Coordinates of C-alpha atoms in Angstrom, one line a residue:
X123 CA 0.0 0.0 0.0
X124 CA 3.0 2.3 -0.3
X125 CA 4.3 4.5 2.4
X126 CA 1.8 6.0 4.8
X127 CA 2.4 9.1 6.9
X128 CA -0.1 8.0 9.6
X129 CA 1.9 9.9 12.2
X130 CA 0.1 13.0 10.9
X131 CA -3.0 11.7 12.9
X132 CA -1.4 12.9 16.1
X133 CA -0.1 16.2 14.7
X134 CA -3.7 17.1 13.7
X135 CA -5.8 15.3 16.3
X136 CA -3.4 15.7 19.3
X137 CA -0.7 13.4 20.7
X138 CA -2.5 12.7 24.0
X139 CA -5.8 14.5 24.2
X140 CA -9.1 13.5 25.9
X141 CA -9.9 10.6 23.6
X142 CA -6.5 8.9 23.9
X143 CA -6.2 9.6 27.6
X144 CA -9.6 7.8 28.3
X145 CA -8.5 4.8 26.2
X146 CA -5.0 4.7 27.7
X147 CA -6.0 4.6 31.3
X148 CA -8.7 2.1 30.7
X149 CA -6.4 -0.2 28.7
X150 CA -3.5 0.3 31.2
X151 CA -5.8 -0.5 34.2
X152 CA -6.1 -4.1 33.0
X153 CA -2.3 -4.4 33.1
X154 CA -2.6 -4.4 36.9
X155 CA -4.4 -7.8 36.5
X156 CA -1.4 -9.1 34.6
X157 CA 1.0 -8.0 37.5
X158 CA -1.4 -9.6 40.0
X159 CA -1.6 -13.0 38.3
X160 CA 2.1 -13.2 37.5
X161 CA 3.1 -12.9 41.2
X162 CA 0.0 -14.3 43.0
X163 CA 1.7 -17.7 43.4
X164 CA 4.3 -16.2 45.8
X165 CA 1.8 -16.7 48.6
X166 CA -0.3 -19.5 47.0
X167 CA 2.6 -22.0 47.1
X168 CA 4.6 -20.7 50.1
X169 CA 5.7 -23.5 52.4
X170 CA 4.6 -23.0 56.0
X171 CA 6.3 -24.6 59.0
X172 CA 5.0 -28.1 59.6
X173 CA 5.7 -31.5 61.3
X174 CA 4.4 -35.0 61.0
X175 CA 1.2 -35.6 63.0
X176 CA 0.5 -38.5 65.4
X177 CA -2.6 -40.9 65.4
X178 CA -3.8 -40.0 68.9
X179 CA -4.7 -36.8 70.8
X180 CA -1.7 -34.9 72.2
X181 CA -1.5 -33.7 75.8
X182 CA 2.1 -32.4 76.2
X183 CA 4.7 -31.0 73.7
X184 CA 8.4 -30.3 74.4
X185 CA 10.9 -28.4 72.2
X186 CA 14.2 -27.6 73.8
X187 CA 13.3 -25.9 77.0
X188 CA 9.8 -24.8 75.8
X189 CA 6.7 -26.7 76.9
X190 CA 3.1 -26.4 75.5
X191 CA -0.1 -28.5 75.5
X192 CA -0.6 -28.4 71.7
X193 CA 1.5 -28.6 68.5
X194 CA 0.0 -25.5 67.0
X195 CA 1.3 -23.4 70.0
X196 CA 4.9 -24.5 69.5
X197 CA 5.1 -24.6 65.7
X198 CA 5.9 -20.9 65.2
X199 CA 9.1 -21.4 67.3
X200 CA 10.1 -24.7 65.6
X201 CA 13.2 -24.5 63.4
X202 CA 13.7 -27.5 61.1
X203 CA 17.0 -29.3 61.5
X204 CA 17.6 -28.1 65.1
X205 CA 16.0 -31.1 66.7
X206 CA 12.6 -32.8 66.9
X207 CA 9.4 -31.8 68.7
X208 CA 8.7 -34.4 71.4
X209 CA 5.0 -35.1 72.2
X210 CA 3.1 -37.3 74.7
X211 CA -0.4 -38.6 73.7
X212 CA -3.4 -39.3 75.8
X213 CA -2.6 -43.0 75.6
X214 CA 0.9 -42.4 77.1
X215 CA 2.9 -42.9 73.9
X216 CA 5.9 -40.6 73.3
X217 CA 6.8 -39.5 69.7
X218 CA 9.7 -37.5 68.3
X219 CA 8.4 -35.5 65.3
X220 CA 10.3 -33.8 62.5
X221 CA 9.2 -32.5 59.1
X222 CA 9.1 -35.7 57.1
X223 CA 9.4 -38.5 59.6
X224 CA 8.4 -39.5 63.1
X225 CA 9.8 -41.9 65.7
X226 CA 7.9 -43.8 68.4
X227 CA 10.0 -44.1 71.6
X228 CA 10.2 -47.7 72.9
X229 CA 9.3 -48.1 76.6
X230 CA 10.2 -44.5 77.8
X231 CA 10.4 -44.1 81.6
X232 CA 10.1 -40.4 82.0
X233 CA 8.8 -37.6 79.7
X234 CA 11.9 -35.6 78.8
X235 CA 13.4 -33.9 75.7
X236 CA 16.4 -36.1 75.4
X237 CA 16.0 -39.9 75.2
X238 CA 18.7 -42.6 75.0
X239 CA 16.6 -45.7 74.4
X240 CA 15.4 -47.4 71.2
X241 CA 13.0 -45.7 68.7
X242 CA 11.0 -47.1 65.8
X243 CA 10.9 -44.9 62.7
X244 CA 7.5 -44.5 61.0
X245 CA 6.5 -42.7 57.8
X246 CA 4.2 -39.7 57.9
X247 CA 1.7 -41.2 55.5
X248 CA 0.7 -37.8 54.3
X249 CA -0.5 -36.6 57.7
X250 CA 1.0 -33.3 58.8
X251 CA 0.3 -30.4 61.2
X252 CA 0.9 -26.9 59.8
X253 CA 1.7 -23.6 61.4
X254 CA -1.3 -21.3 60.7
X255 CA 0.1 -18.2 62.3
X256 CA 1.4 -16.7 59.0
X257 CA -1.0 -18.4 56.4
X258 CA -4.3 -19.8 57.5
X259 CA -4.8 -22.0 54.4
X260 CA -2.9 -22.4 51.1
X261 CA -2.6 -25.1 48.5
X262 CA 0.5 -26.6 50.2
X263 CA -1.7 -27.4 53.3
X264 CA -4.7 -28.4 51.3
X265 CA -3.0 -30.9 49.1
X266 CA 0.0 -31.9 51.2
X267 CA 2.7 -30.5 48.8
X268 CA 5.6 -31.2 51.3
X269 CA 8.4 -33.7 51.7
X270 CA 8.3 -36.1 48.6
X271 CA 5.6 -33.9 47.0
X272 CA 7.4 -30.6 47.5
X273 CA 8.6 -30.5 43.9
X274 CA 5.0 -30.1 42.8
X275 CA 4.8 -26.8 44.6
X276 CA 8.1 -25.7 43.1
X277 CA 6.8 -26.5 39.6
X278 CA 3.9 -24.0 39.8
X279 CA 5.8 -20.9 38.8
X280 CA 7.8 -22.5 35.9
X281 CA 4.6 -24.0 34.4
X282 CA 2.9 -20.6 34.7
X283 CA 5.8 -19.0 32.9
X284 CA 5.6 -21.6 30.2
X285 CA 1.9 -20.6 29.7
X286 CA 3.1 -16.9 29.5
X287 CA 5.6 -17.9 26.8
X288 CA 3.1 -19.7 24.6
X289 CA 0.5 -17.0 25.1
X290 CA 2.9 -14.3 24.0
X291 CA 3.6 -16.1 20.7
X292 CA 0.0 -17.2 20.0
X293 CA -1.8 -13.9 20.8
X294 CA 1.0 -11.7 19.4
X295 CA 0.5 -13.4 16.0
X296 CA -3.3 -13.4 16.2
X297 CA -3.4 -9.6 17.0
X298 CA -1.6 -9.0 13.6
X299 CA -4.1 -11.2 11.8
X300 CA -7.5 -10.4 13.4
X301 CA -6.9 -7.1 15.1
X302 CA -5.7 -5.7 18.5
X303 CA -9.1 -5.1 20.1
X304 CA -10.6 -8.6 19.6
X305 CA -7.6 -10.1 21.4
X306 CA -7.8 -7.5 24.3
X307 CA -11.5 -8.3 24.8
X308 CA -11.1 -12.0 24.7
X309 CA -8.0 -12.1 26.9
X310 CA -9.6 -9.8 29.6
X311 CA -12.7 -11.9 29.8
X312 CA -10.7 -15.1 30.1
X313 CA -8.4 -13.6 32.7
X314 CA -11.5 -13.0 34.9
X315 CA -13.1 -16.4 34.2
X316 CA -9.9 -18.4 34.7
X317 CA -8.8 -16.2 37.7
X318 CA -12.0 -17.1 39.6
X319 CA -12.0 -20.7 38.4
X320 CA -8.5 -21.2 40.0
X321 CA -10.1 -20.6 43.4
X322 CA -12.4 -23.5 42.9
X323 CA -9.9 -26.0 41.6
X324 CA -10.5 -29.2 43.6
X325 CA -7.0 -30.7 43.2
X326 CA -3.4 -29.8 42.3
X327 CA -3.6 -30.8 38.6
X328 CA -6.8 -28.8 37.8
X329 CA -5.1 -25.9 39.6
X330 CA -1.9 -26.1 37.4
X331 CA -3.9 -26.4 34.2
X332 CA -6.1 -23.4 35.0
X333 CA -3.1 -21.3 36.0
X334 CA -1.4 -22.3 32.8
X335 CA -4.5 -21.1 30.8
X336 CA -4.6 -17.9 32.9
X337 CA -0.9 -17.3 32.1
X338 CA -1.6 -17.6 28.4
X339 CA -4.4 -15.0 28.4
X340 CA -2.6 -12.6 30.8
X341 CA 0.5 -12.7 28.7
X342 CA -1.6 -12.2 25.5
X343 CA -3.2 -9.1 27.0
X344 CA 0.2 -7.7 28.1
X345 CA 1.8 -8.1 24.6
X346 CA -1.2 -6.6 22.7
X347 CA -1.8 -3.6 25.1
X348 CA 1.7 -2.3 24.5
X349 CA 1.1 -2.2 20.7
X350 CA -2.4 -0.8 21.3
X351 CA -1.3 2.2 23.3
X352 CA 1.8 2.8 21.0
X353 CA -0.5 3.0 18.0
X354 CA -3.0 5.4 19.7
X355 CA -0.6 7.9 21.2
X356 CA 1.7 10.4 19.4
X357 CA 5.5 10.4 19.3
X358 CA 5.6 13.3 21.9
X359 CA 4.1 11.1 24.6
X360 CA 4.9 7.6 23.3
X361 CA 7.8 7.0 25.7
X362 CA 5.7 8.0 28.7
X363 CA 2.7 5.9 27.7
X364 CA 4.5 2.7 26.9
X365 CA 6.9 2.8 29.9
X366 CA 4.0 3.4 32.3
X367 CA 2.2 0.3 31.4
X368 CA 5.0 -1.3 33.4
X369 CA 4.1 1.0 36.3
X370 CA 0.6 -0.4 36.3
X371 CA 2.1 -3.9 36.3
X372 CA 4.2 -3.0 39.3
X373 CA 1.0 -1.7 41.1
X374 CA -0.3 -5.2 40.5
X375 CA 2.7 -6.6 42.4
X376 CA 1.9 -4.2 45.3
X377 CA -1.8 -5.3 45.3
X378 CA -0.6 -8.9 45.7
X379 CA 1.5 -8.0 48.7
X380 CA -1.3 -6.0 50.3
X381 CA -4.0 -8.7 49.6
X382 CA -1.7 -11.5 50.8
X383 CA -1.2 -9.5 54.1
X384 CA -4.9 -9.0 54.6
X385 CA -6.3 -12.3 53.3
X386 CA -4.6 -15.5 54.5
X387 CA -7.0 -18.1 53.0
X388 CA -5.8 -18.9 49.4
X389 CA -9.1 -19.4 47.6
X390 CA -10.6 -16.2 49.0
X391 CA -7.3 -14.4 48.2
X392 CA -7.5 -15.7 44.6
X393 CA -11.1 -14.5 44.2
X394 CA -10.3 -11.0 45.7
X395 CA -7.4 -10.6 43.3
X396 CA -9.5 -11.7 40.3
X397 CA -12.3 -9.3 41.2
X398 CA -9.9 -6.3 41.5
X399 CA -9.9 -5.6 37.8
X400 CA -13.4 -6.8 36.8
X401 CA -14.7 -3.2 36.1
X402 CA -12.6 -3.3 32.9
X403 CA -15.0 -5.9 31.5
X404 CA -17.7 -3.3 31.4
X405 CA -15.8 -0.9 29.2
X406 CA -13.6 -3.0 27.0
X407 CA -16.3 -3.8 24.5
X408 CA -16.4 -0.1 23.6
X409 CA -12.7 0.0 22.6
X410 CA -12.0 0.9 18.9
X411 CA -9.5 -0.8 16.7
X412 CA -6.3 1.3 16.2
X413 CA -6.1 3.7 13.2
X414 CA -2.7 2.1 12.1
X415 CA -4.2 -1.4 11.9
X416 CA -7.4 -0.2 10.1
X417 CA -5.3 1.6 7.4
X418 CA -2.7 -1.1 7.0
X419 CA -5.5 -3.7 6.4
X420 CA -7.3 -1.2 4.0
X421 CA -10.4 -0.8 6.1
X422 CA -10.5 2.9 5.1
X423 CA -14.2 3.5 5.9
X424 CA -13.8 2.3 9.5
X425 CA -10.6 4.3 9.8
X426 CA -12.5 7.5 8.6
X427 CA -15.2 7.0 11.2
X428 CA -12.6 6.5 13.9
X429 CA -10.7 9.7 12.9
X430 CA -14.0 11.7 12.9
X431 CA -15.0 10.5 16.4
X432 CA -11.5 11.2 17.7
X433 CA -11.7 14.8 16.4
X434 CA -15.2 15.3 17.8
X435 CA -14.2 13.9 21.3
X436 CA -11.1 16.0 21.4
X437 CA -13.2 19.1 20.7
X438 CA -11.5 20.0 17.3
X439 CA -13.2 21.9 14.5
X440 CA -11.4 20.4 11.6
X441 CA -11.0 16.6 11.2
X442 CA -8.7 14.5 9.1
X443 CA -9.3 12.6 5.9
X444 CA -7.9 9.1 5.5
X445 CA -6.6 10.1 2.0
X446 CA -4.2 12.6 3.6
X447 CA -2.5 9.8 5.5
X448 CA -1.6 7.8 2.3
X449 CA 1.0 8.6 -0.4
X450 CA -0.4 9.5 -3.9
X451 CA -0.6 6.1 -5.5
X452 CA -2.4 4.6 -2.5
X453 CA -4.8 7.6 -2.4
X454 CA -6.4 6.8 -5.7
X455 CA -6.7 3.2 -4.4
X456 CA -8.3 4.5 -1.1
X457 CA -10.8 6.8 -2.9
X458 CA -12.0 4.0 -5.1
X459 CA -12.2 1.7 -2.0
X460 CA -14.2 4.3 -0.1
X461 CA -16.6 4.8 -3.0
X462 CA -17.1 1.0 -3.4
X463 CA -19.7 -0.9 -1.5
X464 CA -18.7 -2.5 1.8
X465 CA -19.7 -5.9 0.3
X466 CA -16.5 -6.1 -1.8
X467 CA -13.8 -8.1 -0.1
X468 CA -10.4 -6.4 0.6
X469 CA -7.6 -7.6 -1.6
X470 CA -5.5 -10.5 -0.3
X471 CA -2.8 -9.4 2.1
X472 CA 0.6 -11.1 2.3
X473 CA 1.0 -13.1 5.5
X474 CA 4.1 -12.4 7.4
X475 CA 6.0 -14.9 9.7
X476 CA 8.8 -14.8 12.2
X477 CA 11.2 -15.4 9.4
X478 CA 10.6 -11.8 8.2
X479 CA 12.4 -10.6 11.4
X480 CA 15.5 -12.2 9.8
X481 CA 14.9 -11.0 6.2
X482 CA 18.3 -9.4 5.7
X483 CA 21.7 -9.6 7.5
X484 CA 21.0 -6.2 9.0
X485 CA 17.6 -7.1 10.3
X486 CA 18.9 -10.5 11.6
X487 CA 21.6 -8.8 13.7
X488 CA 19.0 -6.3 15.0
X489 CA 16.6 -9.1 16.0
X490 CA 19.3 -11.1 17.8
X491 CA 20.4 -8.1 19.8
X492 CA 16.8 -7.1 20.7
X493 CA 16.0 -10.7 21.7
X494 CA 19.1 -10.7 24.0
X495 CA 18.0 -7.5 25.7
X496 CA 14.5 -9.0 26.3
X497 CA 16.2 -12.1 27.7
X498 CA 18.6 -10.4 30.2
X499 CA 15.9 -7.8 31.1
X500 CA 13.6 -10.6 32.3
X501 CA 16.3 -12.8 33.8
X502 CA 17.8 -9.9 35.8
X503 CA 14.3 -8.7 36.8
X504 CA 13.2 -12.0 38.3
X505 CA 16.7 -12.9 39.8
X506 CA 16.7 -9.6 41.7
X507 CA 13.0 -9.9 42.6
X508 CA 13.2 -13.5 43.9
X509 CA 16.4 -12.8 45.7
X510 CA 15.0 -9.7 47.4
X511 CA 12.1 -11.6 49.0
X512 CA 14.7 -13.7 50.8
X513 CA 16.4 -10.7 52.3
X514 CA 14.7 -11.4 55.7
X515 CA 12.2 -9.4 57.6
X516 CA 8.5 -9.1 56.6
X517 CA 7.9 -11.0 53.3
X518 CA 4.8 -8.9 52.5
X519 CA 6.8 -5.7 53.0
X520 CA 9.6 -7.1 50.8
X521 CA 7.3 -7.9 47.9
X522 CA 5.7 -4.5 48.2
X523 CA 9.1 -2.8 48.0
X524 CA 10.0 -5.0 45.0
X525 CA 7.0 -3.4 43.2
X526 CA 7.6 0.1 44.6
X527 CA 11.3 0.3 43.5
X528 CA 10.2 -0.1 39.9
X529 CA 8.1 3.1 39.9
X530 CA 11.1 5.6 40.1
X531 CA 13.0 3.5 37.6
X532 CA 10.4 4.2 34.9
X533 CA 10.3 7.9 35.7
X534 CA 14.1 8.1 35.3
X535 CA 13.9 5.8 32.2
X536 CA 11.3 8.1 30.6
X537 CA 13.2 11.2 31.2
X538 CA 16.5 9.9 29.8
X539 CA 14.9 8.2 26.8
X540 CA 13.5 11.5 25.5
X541 CA 16.6 13.4 26.4
X542 CA 19.5 11.3 25.3
X543 CA 17.7 8.6 23.2
X544 CA 16.7 4.9 23.5
X545 CA 20.1 3.3 22.8
X546 CA 22.0 5.6 25.2
X547 CA 19.6 4.9 28.0
X548 CA 19.4 1.1 27.5
X549 CA 23.2 0.3 27.2
X550 CA 24.3 2.2 30.3
X551 CA 21.4 0.8 32.3
X552 CA 22.6 -2.8 31.5
X553 CA 26.2 -1.8 32.3
X554 CA 25.1 -0.4 35.6
X555 CA 23.2 -3.6 36.4
X556 CA 26.4 -5.5 35.5
X557 CA 28.5 -3.3 37.8
X558 CA 26.0 -3.7 40.7
X559 CA 26.3 -7.5 40.3
X560 CA 30.1 -7.5 40.3
X561 CA 30.2 -5.2 43.4
X562 CA 27.9 -7.6 45.3
X563 CA 30.5 -10.4 44.6
X564 CA 33.5 -8.2 45.3
X565 CA 32.4 -6.5 48.5
X566 CA 32.4 -8.2 52.0
X567 CA 29.2 -10.2 52.6
X568 CA 28.8 -9.2 56.2
X569 CA 27.6 -5.7 55.4
X570 CA 23.9 -6.4 54.9
X571 CA 22.7 -2.9 54.2
X572 CA 25.3 -2.6 51.4
X573 CA 24.2 -5.9 49.8
X574 CA 20.5 -4.8 49.9
X575 CA 21.4 -1.3 48.4
X576 CA 23.4 -2.9 45.6
X577 CA 20.6 -5.5 44.9
X578 CA 18.0 -2.7 44.7
X579 CA 20.4 -0.7 42.4
X580 CA 20.6 -3.7 40.1
X581 CA 16.8 -4.1 40.1
X582 CA 16.4 -0.4 39.4
X583 CA 18.8 -0.5 36.4
X584 CA 17.4 -3.7 35.0
X585 CA 13.9 -2.4 35.3
X586 CA 14.9 0.6 33.1
X587 CA 16.2 -1.6 30.3
X588 CA 13.2 -4.0 30.7
X589 CA 10.7 -1.1 30.6
X590 CA 12.4 0.5 27.6
X591 CA 12.7 -2.5 25.3
X592 CA 8.9 -2.8 24.6
X593 CA 8.8 0.6 23.1
X594 CA 12.2 0.3 21.4
X595 CA 11.1 -2.9 19.7
X596 CA 7.9 -1.2 18.6
X597 CA 9.9 1.5 17.0
X598 CA 12.5 -0.7 15.4
X599 CA 10.0 -2.8 13.4
X600 CA 7.3 -1.8 10.8
X601 CA 3.5 -2.0 11.4
X602 CA 3.1 -5.3 9.3
X603 CA 5.3 -7.3 11.8
X604 CA 5.3 -5.0 14.9
X605 CA 3.1 -7.2 17.1
X606 CA 5.0 -10.3 15.9
X607 CA 8.3 -8.6 16.9
X608 CA 7.0 -7.6 20.3
X609 CA 5.5 -11.1 20.7
X610 CA 8.7 -12.9 19.8
X611 CA 10.7 -10.6 22.0
X612 CA 8.3 -11.2 24.8
X613 CA 8.8 -15.0 24.2
X614 CA 12.6 -14.5 24.8
X615 CA 11.7 -12.6 27.9
X616 CA 9.5 -15.5 29.1
X617 CA 12.4 -17.9 28.4
X618 CA 14.4 -15.6 30.8
X619 CA 11.6 -15.8 33.4
X620 CA 11.4 -19.6 33.1
X621 CA 15.2 -19.9 33.6
X622 CA 15.3 -17.4 36.5
X623 CA 14.0 -19.6 39.3
X624 CA 16.5 -22.3 38.3
X625 CA 19.2 -19.6 38.2
X626 CA 18.4 -18.6 41.7
X627 CA 18.7 -22.3 42.9
X628 CA 22.4 -22.2 41.6
X629 CA 23.2 -20.2 44.8
X630 CA 23.4 -23.6 46.5
X631 CA 26.5 -24.3 44.4
X632 CA 28.1 -20.9 45.0
X633 CA 26.3 -18.1 46.8
X634 CA 27.2 -15.5 44.1
X635 CA 26.6 -17.7 41.0
X636 CA 23.3 -16.0 40.0
X637 CA 24.8 -12.5 40.3
X638 CA 27.9 -13.6 38.2
X639 CA 25.7 -15.0 35.4
X640 CA 23.5 -11.9 35.3
X641 CA 26.5 -9.6 35.6
X642 CA 28.4 -11.1 32.7
X643 CA 25.4 -11.4 30.4
X644 CA 24.3 -7.8 31.2
X645 CA 27.8 -6.5 30.3
X646 CA 28.0 -8.3 26.9
X647 CA 24.5 -7.4 25.9
X648 CA 25.0 -3.8 27.0
X649 CA 27.9 -3.5 24.6
X650 CA 25.9 -5.1 21.8
X651 CA 23.1 -2.6 22.3
X652 CA 25.4 0.2 21.2
X653 CA 25.2 -1.2 17.6
X654 CA 21.4 -0.7 17.3
X655 CA 20.0 2.3 15.4
X656 CA 18.6 5.2 17.4
X657 CA 14.9 5.7 17.0
X658 CA 14.3 8.9 19.1
X659 CA 12.2 11.4 17.1
X660 CA 11.8 9.0 14.1
X661 CA 8.2 8.3 12.8
X662 CA 6.9 4.7 13.2
X663 CA 7.8 2.7 10.1
X664 CA 5.3 0.9 8.0
X665 CA 7.2 -1.3 5.5
X666 CA 10.2 -3.6 5.9
X667 CA 12.3 -1.3 3.7
X668 CA 11.7 1.8 5.9
X669 CA 12.5 -0.2 9.0
X670 CA 15.7 -1.5 7.4
X671 CA 16.8 2.0 6.6
X672 CA 16.6 3.2 10.2
X673 CA 20.0 4.5 11.4
X674 CA 21.4 4.0 7.8
X675 CA 21.8 6.5 5.0
X676 CA 18.5 7.6 3.3
X677 CA 19.7 6.3 -0.1
X678 CA 19.6 2.7 1.3
X679 CA 15.8 2.6 1.1
X680 CA 15.7 2.1 -2.7
X681 CA 18.4 -0.7 -2.6
X682 CA 17.1 -2.5 0.5
X683 CA 16.1 -6.0 -0.5
X684 CA 12.4 -6.7 -0.4
X685 CA 10.7 -9.1 2.0
X686 CA 10.0 -11.4 -1.0
X687 CA 13.7 -11.6 -1.9
X688 CA 14.5 -12.4 1.7
X689 CA 11.9 -15.1 1.9
X690 CA 13.0 -16.6 -1.4
X691 CA 16.6 -16.6 -0.2
X692 CA 15.6 -18.3 3.0
X693 CA 13.7 -20.9 1.1
X694 CA 16.6 -21.6 -1.2
X695 CA 19.0 -22.1 1.7
X696 CA 16.7 -24.6 3.5

């Protein structure tokens, strides 16, 4: 359809006037739901303190020099590995209880903590007593996910992230084929339905399957909403609007911490979290399709109606004609299309695939670097987040701070991106994260405050790069494959988030191994970022040739190989 100067929409109708502001805050509000569901499992699968239970009623309990009359009273003080809990039952039997085993004392004379005689070891048989002081009820307690079943609880977050990965690819591709708005409506409705359904899952396997489906739709919404707000706001505010979708996601994390603190029964907690964002379902059916998508799929009549209502709502006297947004040869085309009846089908469009991201050597290099930034952004984000919850102190407060520390990073990121550019903000942010990691390793471990400060600095720097890459990806690729580019980048980012929990477990081998991995990767990728083109102040591109020419000399546009040539070359090499 030739080159379209659709950026003119915002010069005439306003970059962020009333119409766009209403749409933006409504669309971004639902990103809170994504933040909620991504981190809800922190408290759902948390392992409480527990010990084996005994078949009879207990009358006395000993632990070191503490005595109580019931197990529940002593469990908050019990530290696994420091010795058993000794109990006496109504029938006079004495048991020594630990987390995954219990021993019956043979012919004890007196009831004391230390016992020299023989004991017979018995299995727990799935009967445990849990400490309810922190959490009243969660899935670990309900379905006995401890001891030999503990791995099932640990599997919850990686399987959720696998759903996120698949959802990003599937919905990113669908949004380019059938439109942004249909996907947003569908994924929002499903988020609500699956979110509530999780609360009523009767067993572990139903729970995991429902959370997997929930992950797919939450991730689908998150991928599409970035493209949606980017295509509805002008270049003057685009940095601000795309970065602050992340701020809404961070608010979701804070909502989880607050809800977890107030509601200690898992299924009520899950319902409350799912209801938080239900008002969105009342407004999302009114959302329009983006002007960019309508014009690129040649639905000129709908595009014209949208431009008219934008002008009216923004209180402007003069509107904008669709013909003004197209170059001359497409204008004739558009006029005839507008005059034709709606009944006529639009001409067949070429279908684009992930191979088009690697159409030429230049695009292939760009795609590899962009994917690497997505990967390290996510890996660093979750390694720092998961690590900070283990810093000690109040876990609800820690999770709240993990969300809160992101908000200033997006403010700083926004300011720098519009002042010095995307590339010059992203590369130093990654290098700063790398330095923070190396300092954590180099400095003495006994200064806790310093380690926490460096960890938060790392999280702050990584959050800037992670927040920026969505918009940078949108600007580096043309409309025809933009959602595909963000979707595939988002997929790399999910790979990072699936790897992150396992990366954190490497601390068992060497305490600083996670920081070393993140530090080295952040340094290498930070240097590679300097090779990308700068997109600050450039209009959004619409064809592969325009995208290819970014950062190059203007004359390259004519000689840039077309997508067909690239596809043919790829086919011949296969």
